[in-house]
Amino acid sequence: MLNKEELDYFQNMLEETKVQILSNLDSTSSELNTLRDNSPRDEGDHASMQRGQSLGNTIMLKQADKLKAIERSLKRIENETYGICDSCGEAINIERLKVKVFADYCISCREIIEQENA
Ligand SMILES: [Zn+2]
């Protein structure tokens, strides 16, 4: 189990990452609006605009996923279950949490899940 200081540290990291993602989402969607406002006249422009949009959407989806994971982790800090693997219930290595602050699973479970999804 993580101590109070460690939990504070991760909570700060999560809050900071959250703010970052929210501002990323903001700038991505305003870029998309700019793309949309430049109404294209020929097919080439149209195609490149669509590419830009789907790229933007992919980025936004990824960011939105990350945001959800962060919200989940913040909830877990509240419920005092943060840092515990969602699958096996073992403590997640703190070094792993530092790299991936919103990790849901320990390394062994993550590997199993990735193999199943592969
Ligand atoms: Zn596990």
XYZ file of C-alpha atoms and ligand atoms in Angstrom:
119
model
C 0.000 0.000 0.000
C 1.251 3.490 -0.815
C 1.845 5.951 1.972
C 0.229 9.376 2.203
C 3.180 11.180 0.619
C 3.266 8.823 -2.324
C -0.464 9.146 -2.821
C -0.156 12.943 -2.773
C 2.617 12.714 -5.326
C 0.525 10.581 -7.685
C -2.548 12.689 -7.143
C -0.583 15.775 -8.223
C 0.753 13.945 -11.263
C -2.751 12.858 -12.212
C -4.185 16.354 -11.787
C -1.382 17.841 -13.872
C -1.776 15.283 -16.632
C -5.500 15.924 -16.613
C -5.027 19.672 -17.086
C -2.564 18.950 -19.896
C -4.975 16.658 -21.702
C -7.844 19.093 -21.343
C -5.774 21.840 -22.934
C -4.608 19.429 -25.659
C -8.213 18.564 -26.405
C -9.026 22.258 -26.586
C -6.301 23.042 -29.066
C -7.023 19.936 -31.140
C -10.671 20.833 -31.485
C -9.904 24.453 -32.391
C -7.450 23.195 -35.036
C -10.204 20.994 -36.379
C -12.560 23.945 -36.505
C -9.981 25.921 -38.467
C -9.737 23.024 -40.917
C -13.488 22.962 -41.276
C -13.791 26.712 -41.747
C -11.389 26.685 -44.682
C -14.011 25.189 -46.954
C -12.112 23.482 -49.747
C -12.856 24.148 -53.411
C -11.322 21.125 -55.101
C -11.088 17.402 -54.394
C -7.447 17.475 -53.273
C -8.158 19.981 -50.553
C -11.185 18.034 -49.501
C -9.194 14.814 -49.146
C -6.470 16.449 -47.110
C -9.057 18.063 -44.896
C -10.669 14.694 -44.220
C -7.300 13.200 -43.416
C -6.680 16.029 -41.009
C -10.039 15.457 -39.396
C -9.691 11.743 -38.889
C -6.192 12.200 -37.533
C -7.569 14.806 -35.170
C -10.374 12.479 -34.141
C -7.954 9.652 -33.442
C -5.854 11.930 -31.280
C -8.928 13.169 -29.475
C -10.200 9.651 -28.860
C -6.853 8.607 -27.433
C -6.759 11.667 -25.215
C -10.325 11.081 -24.098
C -9.435 7.483 -23.183
C -6.464 8.695 -21.201
C -8.658 11.222 -19.471
C -11.067 8.477 -18.425
C -8.179 6.420 -17.050
C -7.004 9.432 -15.070
C -10.472 10.069 -13.658
C -10.582 6.400 -12.668
C -7.244 6.686 -10.893
C -8.316 9.829 -9.059
C -11.410 7.955 -7.847
C -9.177 5.130 -6.715
C -7.078 7.526 -4.695
C -10.293 8.659 -2.985
C -11.361 5.068 -2.360
C -7.860 4.102 -1.242
C -7.541 1.456 -3.922
C -5.030 3.351 -6.018
C -1.915 1.383 -6.928
C -3.671 -1.957 -6.590
C -3.932 -4.178 -9.655
C -7.486 -4.338 -10.973
C -7.059 -7.955 -11.933
C -5.073 -9.788 -9.257
C -5.384 -7.323 -6.358
C -1.629 -7.139 -5.801
C 0.135 -3.803 -5.327
C 1.409 -2.319 -8.572
C 5.139 -1.602 -8.527
C 5.690 2.054 -7.638
C 8.296 2.466 -10.376
C 5.690 1.333 -12.869
C 3.200 3.848 -11.507
C 5.758 6.620 -11.912
C 6.033 5.771 -15.603
C 2.344 5.134 -16.093
C 0.573 7.014 -13.374
C -2.906 5.793 -14.336
C -1.984 2.104 -14.656
C -4.885 -0.229 -13.835
C -2.884 -3.445 -13.785
C 0.432 -4.755 -12.570
C 2.994 -5.737 -15.190
C 2.187 -9.463 -15.212
C -1.558 -8.894 -15.634
C -0.965 -6.220 -18.270
C 1.093 -8.739 -20.253
C -1.585 -11.380 -20.013
C -4.264 -8.909 -21.133
C -2.137 -7.716 -24.038
C -1.529 -11.294 -25.161
C -5.253 -11.982 -25.044
C -5.965 -8.897 -27.117
C -3.204 -9.624 -29.606
Zn -2.077 -7.989 -11.443
